[in-house]
Amino acid sequence: MPQMVQQLLSQAGGLSQVPSRFIQPVEERPESEQGCTTIPVIDMKGIAENGNRIIAEIARACQEWGFFQVINHGVAPSLMEEFRDLAHEFFSLGQEEKEVNAIQPGKCVGYGRFFEQSDGVANWADNLILFSYGEEQRLAQPCMPPKPKRFREVVEKYGSAMFKLFTQLLELISAGLGLQPDAIAKQAKINDPGAAIRTDFNCYPPCPQPKLVLGSAPHADRGVLTVLQQDRVSGLQVAKDGKWFPVPPAKNAFVINLGDQMQIMSNGKYKSIVHRAVANQTETRYSFANFLMPADQTVIQPMAELLSASSPAVYRPIRFGEYIGGYSYLFKPLNRNIDSFRVIPQDCL
Ligand SMILES: O=C(O)CCC(=O)C(=O)O
Ligand SMILES: [Fe+2]
């Protein structure tokens, strides 16, 4: 497997210069102009009585940003903390113990660094990727580290809590689009045994030259929706109007963003937005990204209720397995996977 960032940093004498495979081309480096507003923070407290306000705020955030944070979302802060502690413990294990689950060629789960599999520039990050929810995927791609001992138990508890939150968010997003609350969940078949939550544990160690690297290169998420837990160290940035907007961590919040499947189902009304993570010189940053993924055979297409003579389908129906198979880790913001499923070319809109 590639040499991991934590390994490089633990070499005798430390590391004063970043190895060349991590160095981004000048135009990709993180110094570009930054925006000064930030994505909305939506309070989900009292959803029974405040439902309409919450639906409207989420709809506005989806349209303007494709990104928002939620607080009072119903996931216990103690579970978020338990999960964070588990991740810290995992990444502080010895290298051999972590490598028990090294990513195998052709697999999408395990410990390692995904971009390393292509000839792109390596991310300044170490990752552990597994399915935290969804029996079929978990059995097909077992990847629970044996240590810490409570790993499986905590991850399964967290995965179930994430699934509940995803279900609720999809209801609110559906309602905001004027659809039945279960419309998106039904089309994406999130209760199908093949549907799953993929959870990426991202560890971004401090970097001696943070202005030359990226923790996570620009990309858009491929699933339906992403729920991200970040710790108190910032690093996530969202692209909008040609600028990068930082997403400052909010206490006990989750960052929510729309994935490519939501862009297709909303017929392009909502967009799956490009984002990235930058590194810093002093602190290790962790983030935990949960992606809601339909089963491979599930067909995703623009919701019929959103189509009319004046608003025809922009995307053709596509099996999720076909979508995911065509995704390239060598991400090109101007040549996105989702564009190859358009039936109406971009410049006609
Ligand atoms: O670390 C972050 O804040 C972003 C991670 C991310 O975008 C991803 O894992 O897809
Ligand atoms: Fe992402």
Short mmCIF file of C-alpha atoms and ligand atoms in Angstrom, two decimals:
data_model
loop_
_atom_site.label_atom_id
_atom_site.label_comp_id
_atom_site.label_asym_id
_atom_site.label_seq_id
_atom_site.Cartn_x
_atom_site.Cartn_y
_atom_site.Cartn_z
CA MET A 1 0.00 0.00 0.00
CA PRO A 2 1.14 3.62 -0.41
CA GLN A 3 3.02 5.18 2.44
CA MET A 4 0.40 6.85 4.60
CA VAL A 5 0.62 10.48 5.74
CA GLN A 6 0.78 9.49 9.42
CA GLN A 7 3.70 7.18 8.56
CA LEU A 8 5.58 9.92 6.70
CA LEU A 9 5.21 12.23 9.69
CA SER A 10 6.41 9.64 12.18
CA GLN A 11 9.75 9.12 10.41
CA ALA A 12 12.83 9.88 12.48
CA GLY A 13 13.60 13.58 12.15
CA GLY A 14 10.03 14.40 11.11
CA LEU A 15 9.11 15.84 7.75
CA SER A 16 9.97 19.36 6.65
CA GLN A 17 8.98 19.09 2.97
CA VAL A 18 6.00 17.50 1.34
CA PRO A 19 6.88 14.64 -1.08
CA SER A 20 6.21 15.57 -4.71
CA ARG A 21 3.26 13.22 -5.21
CA PHE A 22 1.20 15.40 -2.83
CA ILE A 23 2.02 18.71 -4.51
CA GLN A 24 -0.93 20.21 -6.36
CA PRO A 25 -0.52 22.09 -9.64
CA VAL A 26 -0.42 25.85 -9.01
CA GLU A 27 -4.02 26.44 -10.13
CA GLU A 28 -5.38 23.83 -7.69
CA ARG A 29 -3.57 25.10 -4.62
CA PRO A 30 -5.68 26.36 -1.73
CA GLU A 31 -4.76 30.04 -1.92
CA SER A 32 -7.55 31.08 -4.26
CA GLU A 33 -9.99 33.83 -3.32
CA GLN A 34 -12.28 33.04 -0.40
CA GLY A 35 -15.89 34.03 0.10
CA CYS A 36 -16.88 35.57 3.41
CA THR A 37 -20.46 34.42 3.96
CA THR A 38 -21.17 30.86 4.95
CA ILE A 39 -23.69 28.09 4.43
CA PRO A 40 -26.93 28.29 6.48
CA VAL A 41 -27.21 26.61 9.89
CA ILE A 42 -30.72 25.19 10.28
CA ASP A 43 -32.19 24.41 13.71
CA MET A 44 -34.31 21.25 13.53
CA LYS A 45 -35.62 21.59 17.08
CA GLY A 46 -39.36 21.09 17.48
CA ILE A 47 -39.91 19.64 14.06
CA ALA A 48 -43.56 18.83 14.84
CA GLU A 49 -44.49 22.46 15.41
CA ASN A 50 -41.79 24.10 13.21
CA GLY A 51 -41.99 21.72 10.25
CA ASN A 52 -43.01 24.31 7.67
CA ARG A 53 -40.25 26.73 8.63
CA ILE A 54 -37.65 23.94 8.54
CA ILE A 55 -38.88 22.68 5.15
CA ALA A 56 -38.68 26.23 3.72
CA GLU A 57 -35.19 26.87 5.15
CA ILE A 58 -33.88 23.57 3.79
CA ALA A 59 -35.43 24.23 0.36
CA ARG A 60 -33.78 27.65 0.21
CA ALA A 61 -30.39 26.25 1.29
CA CYS A 62 -30.64 23.43 -1.29
CA GLN A 63 -31.34 25.92 -4.05
CA GLU A 64 -28.78 28.57 -3.06
CA TRP A 65 -25.91 26.41 -1.81
CA GLY A 66 -26.59 22.67 -2.12
CA PHE A 67 -25.07 22.64 1.37
CA PHE A 68 -26.27 23.45 4.90
CA GLN A 69 -25.59 22.53 8.52
CA VAL A 70 -28.19 21.14 10.92
CA ILE A 71 -28.29 21.40 14.71
CA ASN A 72 -30.75 19.73 17.12
CA HIS A 73 -31.07 16.99 14.51
CA GLY A 74 -31.98 14.20 16.95
CA VAL A 75 -28.63 12.34 16.91
CA ALA A 76 -27.34 12.27 20.50
CA PRO A 77 -24.18 14.39 21.04
CA SER A 78 -22.89 11.47 23.14
CA LEU A 79 -23.05 9.16 20.09
CA MET A 80 -21.22 11.75 17.95
CA GLU A 81 -18.53 11.92 20.62
CA GLU A 82 -18.33 8.14 20.95
CA PHE A 83 -17.83 7.86 17.20
CA ARG A 84 -15.16 10.58 17.16
CA ASP A 85 -13.30 8.88 20.04
CA LEU A 86 -13.44 5.58 18.18
CA ALA A 87 -11.91 7.17 15.08
CA HIS A 88 -9.16 8.85 17.10
CA GLU A 89 -8.33 5.50 18.67
CA PHE A 90 -8.27 3.75 15.31
CA PHE A 91 -5.90 6.28 13.73
CA SER A 92 -3.58 6.11 16.73
CA LEU A 93 -3.12 2.33 16.39
CA GLY A 94 0.18 1.02 15.05
CA GLN A 95 0.58 0.95 11.28
CA GLU A 96 0.35 -2.86 11.04
CA GLU A 97 -2.86 -2.93 13.03
CA LYS A 98 -4.45 -0.40 10.70
CA GLU A 99 -3.23 -2.26 7.61
CA VAL A 100 -5.19 -5.38 8.55
CA ASN A 101 -7.92 -3.75 6.48
CA ALA A 102 -5.78 -2.24 3.71
CA ILE A 103 -7.78 -1.40 0.57
CA GLN A 104 -7.59 -4.32 -1.85
CA PRO A 105 -7.28 -3.62 -5.59
CA GLY A 106 -10.69 -3.11 -7.18
CA LYS A 107 -12.44 -2.69 -3.82
CA CYS A 108 -13.97 0.47 -2.53
CA VAL A 109 -13.58 -0.14 1.19
CA GLY A 110 -10.65 -0.36 3.59
CA TYR A 111 -7.80 1.65 5.04
CA GLY A 112 -5.71 3.61 2.56
CA ARG A 113 -5.93 6.53 0.17
CA PHE A 114 -8.24 6.32 -2.78
CA PHE A 115 -6.80 8.89 -5.13
CA GLU A 116 -3.55 6.97 -4.89
CA GLN A 117 -5.11 4.30 -7.09
CA SER A 118 -5.20 6.66 -10.06
CA ASP A 119 -2.41 8.84 -11.36
CA GLY A 120 -3.80 11.98 -9.72
CA VAL A 121 -2.03 14.02 -7.08
CA ALA A 122 -2.35 12.32 -3.68
CA ASN A 123 -4.57 13.86 -1.02
CA TRP A 124 -2.96 14.86 2.27
CA ALA A 125 -5.19 12.40 4.11
CA ASP A 126 -5.42 8.88 5.46
CA ASN A 127 -8.83 7.23 5.12
CA LEU A 128 -10.78 4.29 6.44
CA ILE A 129 -13.85 3.46 4.38
CA LEU A 130 -16.61 0.99 5.23
CA PHE A 131 -20.35 0.40 5.09
CA SER A 132 -21.93 1.46 8.37
CA TYR A 133 -25.47 0.54 7.29
CA GLY A 134 -26.99 -1.89 4.80
CA GLU A 135 -26.75 -5.62 5.35
CA GLU A 136 -25.97 -6.69 1.77
CA GLN A 137 -23.04 -4.30 1.33
CA ARG A 138 -21.69 -5.04 4.79
CA LEU A 139 -21.69 -8.77 4.09
CA ALA A 140 -20.28 -8.38 0.56
CA GLN A 141 -17.51 -6.03 1.65
CA PRO A 142 -16.74 -6.79 5.30
CA CYS A 143 -14.29 -4.29 6.61
CA MET A 144 -14.71 -3.75 10.36
CA PRO A 145 -11.28 -3.30 11.94
CA PRO A 146 -10.67 -5.76 14.80
CA LYS A 147 -9.41 -2.91 16.97
CA PRO A 148 -10.60 -1.02 18.93
CA LYS A 149 -12.71 -3.93 20.17
CA ARG A 150 -15.97 -1.99 20.28
CA PHE A 151 -15.55 -0.85 16.66
CA ARG A 152 -18.40 -2.84 15.12
CA GLU A 153 -20.85 -2.06 17.89
CA VAL A 154 -20.28 1.71 17.74
CA VAL A 155 -20.28 1.85 13.93
CA GLU A 156 -23.55 -0.09 13.70
CA LYS A 157 -25.20 2.16 16.27
CA TYR A 158 -23.96 5.24 14.40
CA GLY A 159 -25.04 3.82 11.02
CA SER A 160 -28.58 3.26 12.30
CA ALA A 161 -28.73 6.82 13.67
CA MET A 162 -27.46 8.14 10.32
CA PHE A 163 -30.13 6.18 8.45
CA LYS A 164 -32.84 7.72 10.64
CA LEU A 165 -31.45 11.20 9.98
CA PHE A 166 -31.18 10.56 6.21
CA THR A 167 -34.82 9.38 6.16
CA GLN A 168 -35.98 12.52 7.92
CA LEU A 169 -33.91 14.85 5.74
CA LEU A 170 -35.24 13.23 2.57
CA GLU A 171 -38.80 13.78 3.81
CA LEU A 172 -38.09 17.45 4.42
CA ILE A 173 -36.35 17.86 1.05
CA SER A 174 -39.20 16.05 -0.78
CA ALA A 175 -41.78 18.28 0.90
CA GLY A 176 -39.76 21.36 -0.10
CA LEU A 177 -39.90 20.24 -3.75
CA GLY A 178 -43.70 19.95 -3.47
CA LEU A 179 -43.54 16.12 -3.50
CA GLN A 180 -45.03 13.54 -1.14
CA PRO A 181 -42.68 13.25 1.89
CA ASP A 182 -41.64 9.71 0.95
CA ALA A 183 -41.24 10.40 -2.79
CA ILE A 184 -37.43 10.60 -2.93
CA ALA A 185 -36.93 7.70 -0.48
CA LYS A 186 -39.25 5.61 -2.64
CA GLN A 187 -37.50 6.33 -5.91
CA ALA A 188 -34.03 5.82 -4.39
CA LYS A 189 -35.40 2.69 -2.63
CA ILE A 190 -33.49 3.49 0.50
CA ASN A 191 -35.21 0.63 2.36
CA ASP A 192 -34.02 -1.93 -0.22
CA PRO A 193 -31.56 -4.38 1.43
CA GLY A 194 -28.95 -3.40 -1.20
CA ALA A 195 -29.09 0.30 -0.27
CA ALA A 196 -26.36 1.35 2.14
CA ILE A 197 -24.52 4.08 3.97
CA ARG A 198 -20.85 4.31 3.11
CA THR A 199 -18.86 5.98 5.86
CA ASP A 200 -15.46 7.55 5.19
CA PHE A 201 -13.28 8.28 8.19
CA ASN A 202 -10.98 11.07 7.00
CA CYS A 203 -7.84 11.86 8.99
CA TYR A 204 -5.90 14.95 7.83
CA PRO A 205 -2.61 15.16 9.77
CA PRO A 206 -0.81 18.51 10.12
CA CYS A 207 1.17 19.40 7.02
CA PRO A 208 4.57 21.17 6.93
CA GLN A 209 3.56 22.98 3.69
CA PRO A 210 -0.24 23.23 3.74
CA LYS A 211 -0.35 25.73 0.86
CA LEU A 212 1.00 23.13 -1.58
CA VAL A 213 -1.48 20.31 -0.86
CA LEU A 214 -5.17 19.51 -0.50
CA GLY A 215 -6.68 17.21 2.13
CA SER A 216 -9.43 16.32 -0.30
CA ALA A 217 -9.23 17.43 -3.94
CA PRO A 218 -12.30 19.18 -5.42
CA HIS A 219 -15.14 16.74 -6.06
CA ALA A 220 -18.91 16.37 -5.90
CA ASP A 221 -20.43 13.50 -3.91
CA ARG A 222 -21.97 10.66 -5.91
CA GLY A 223 -24.77 9.36 -3.67
CA VAL A 224 -28.18 10.79 -2.82
CA LEU A 225 -27.22 12.86 0.19
CA THR A 226 -24.14 13.27 2.42
CA VAL A 227 -24.16 13.80 6.18
CA LEU A 228 -20.75 14.94 7.41
CA GLN A 229 -19.54 15.16 10.99
CA GLN A 230 -16.53 17.44 11.31
CA ASP A 231 -14.56 18.09 14.46
CA ARG A 232 -13.56 21.52 15.81
CA VAL A 233 -10.76 22.02 13.22
CA SER A 234 -11.93 23.71 10.02
CA GLY A 235 -10.91 22.71 6.50
CA LEU A 236 -14.03 22.06 4.43
CA GLN A 237 -14.71 24.57 1.64
CA VAL A 238 -17.64 24.82 -0.76
CA ALA A 239 -17.45 26.24 -4.30
CA LYS A 240 -19.89 28.99 -5.25
CA ASP A 241 -19.69 31.74 -7.86
CA GLY A 242 -16.03 31.03 -8.59
CA LYS A 243 -14.95 31.31 -4.93
CA TRP A 244 -14.32 28.89 -2.07
CA PHE A 245 -16.46 29.37 1.04
CA PRO A 246 -15.20 27.86 4.31
CA VAL A 247 -17.62 25.82 6.44
CA PRO A 248 -16.74 26.68 10.05
CA PRO A 249 -17.49 23.78 12.42
CA ALA A 250 -20.62 24.34 14.53
CA LYS A 251 -20.99 22.45 17.83
CA ASN A 252 -22.76 19.11 17.51
CA ALA A 253 -23.78 19.95 13.95
CA PHE A 254 -23.81 17.86 10.81
CA VAL A 255 -22.99 19.33 7.41
CA ILE A 256 -25.50 18.17 4.80
CA ASN A 257 -24.91 18.26 1.04
CA LEU A 258 -26.78 17.03 -1.97
CA GLY A 259 -25.22 14.28 -4.06
CA ASP A 260 -25.37 13.70 -7.82
CA GLN A 261 -28.46 11.43 -7.49
CA MET A 262 -30.39 14.30 -5.91
CA GLN A 263 -29.40 16.56 -8.80
CA ILE A 264 -30.82 13.96 -11.21
CA MET A 265 -34.04 13.34 -9.21
CA SER A 266 -34.72 17.07 -8.82
CA ASN A 267 -34.14 17.39 -12.59
CA GLY A 268 -31.30 19.85 -12.00
CA LYS A 269 -33.29 22.16 -9.72
CA TYR A 270 -30.92 21.24 -6.90
CA LYS A 271 -27.21 20.82 -7.61
CA SER A 272 -24.54 18.55 -6.21
CA ILE A 273 -21.89 21.12 -5.36
CA VAL A 274 -18.11 20.81 -5.72
CA HIS A 275 -16.22 20.99 -2.44
CA ARG A 276 -12.74 20.27 -1.08
CA ALA A 277 -10.81 20.09 2.20
CA VAL A 278 -7.64 22.06 2.87
CA ALA A 279 -4.82 21.04 5.23
CA ASN A 280 -3.29 23.05 8.07
CA GLN A 281 0.12 23.22 9.69
CA THR A 282 -0.64 22.56 13.32
CA GLU A 283 -3.54 20.23 14.01
CA THR A 284 -4.87 16.88 12.89
CA ARG A 285 -8.36 17.29 11.49
CA TYR A 286 -10.93 14.50 11.34
CA SER A 287 -14.16 14.36 9.37
CA PHE A 288 -16.65 11.54 8.96
CA ALA A 289 -18.62 11.53 5.73
CA ASN A 290 -21.74 9.37 5.46
CA PHE A 291 -23.03 8.81 1.93
CA LEU A 292 -26.52 7.44 1.26
CA MET A 293 -26.12 5.03 -1.67
CA PRO A 294 -28.98 3.30 -3.53
CA ALA A 295 -28.61 -0.38 -4.46
CA ASP A 296 -26.74 -0.95 -7.75
CA GLN A 297 -29.90 -2.04 -9.62
CA THR A 298 -31.99 0.96 -8.49
CA VAL A 299 -32.91 3.26 -11.36
CA ILE A 300 -32.58 6.98 -10.67
CA GLN A 301 -34.34 9.52 -12.88
CA PRO A 302 -35.97 12.95 -12.69
CA MET A 303 -39.12 12.76 -10.54
CA ALA A 304 -42.17 12.58 -12.85
CA GLU A 305 -44.04 15.16 -10.73
CA LEU A 306 -41.38 17.77 -11.54
CA LEU A 307 -41.64 17.36 -15.33
CA SER A 308 -43.90 19.20 -17.76
CA ALA A 309 -43.90 20.34 -21.38
CA SER A 310 -41.99 23.46 -20.38
CA SER A 311 -39.72 21.52 -18.03
CA PRO A 312 -38.69 18.28 -19.78
CA ALA A 313 -36.33 15.72 -18.27
CA VAL A 314 -32.72 16.95 -18.27
CA TYR A 315 -31.27 13.53 -17.38
CA ARG A 316 -31.97 10.07 -18.69
CA PRO A 317 -32.81 7.23 -16.27
CA ILE A 318 -29.71 5.51 -14.99
CA ARG A 319 -28.96 2.48 -12.84
CA PHE A 320 -26.99 3.58 -9.80
CA GLY A 321 -24.48 0.78 -10.42
CA GLU A 322 -23.82 2.20 -13.89
CA TYR A 323 -23.38 5.66 -12.43
CA ILE A 324 -20.93 4.62 -9.78
CA GLY A 325 -19.00 2.41 -12.21
CA GLY A 326 -18.32 5.39 -14.48
CA TYR A 327 -17.16 7.72 -11.76
CA SER A 328 -13.56 8.74 -11.99
CA TYR A 329 -11.40 9.59 -9.03
CA LEU A 330 -9.55 11.88 -11.39
CA PHE A 331 -12.22 14.50 -10.94
CA LYS A 332 -12.54 17.27 -13.51
CA PRO A 333 -14.87 20.03 -12.35
CA LEU A 334 -15.64 20.97 -15.95
CA ASN A 335 -16.17 17.42 -17.16
CA ARG A 336 -18.36 15.79 -14.59
CA ASN A 337 -19.72 12.27 -14.62
CA ILE A 338 -23.25 13.55 -14.16
CA ASP A 339 -23.04 15.50 -17.42
CA SER A 340 -22.72 12.31 -19.44
CA PHE A 341 -26.30 11.39 -18.47
CA ARG A 342 -27.86 14.59 -19.74
CA VAL A 343 -30.45 14.37 -22.48
CA ILE A 344 -30.46 18.15 -22.84
CA PRO A 345 -27.01 19.64 -23.42
CA GLN A 346 -25.82 22.17 -20.85
CA ASP A 347 -25.80 25.20 -23.18
CA CYS A 348 -29.48 24.76 -24.09
CA LEU A 349 -30.61 25.51 -20.53
O1 LIG B 1 -13.26 16.53 5.19
C1 LIG B 1 -14.22 17.15 4.75
O2 LIG B 1 -14.72 18.09 5.37
C2 LIG B 1 -14.83 16.78 3.42
C3 LIG B 1 -14.73 15.33 3.07
C4 LIG B 1 -15.47 15.01 1.81
O3 LIG B 1 -15.85 15.86 1.06
C5 LIG B 1 -15.76 13.61 1.46
O4 LIG B 1 -15.31 12.70 2.20
O5 LIG B 1 -16.48 13.39 0.46
FE FE B 2 -17.28 15.06 -0.40
#
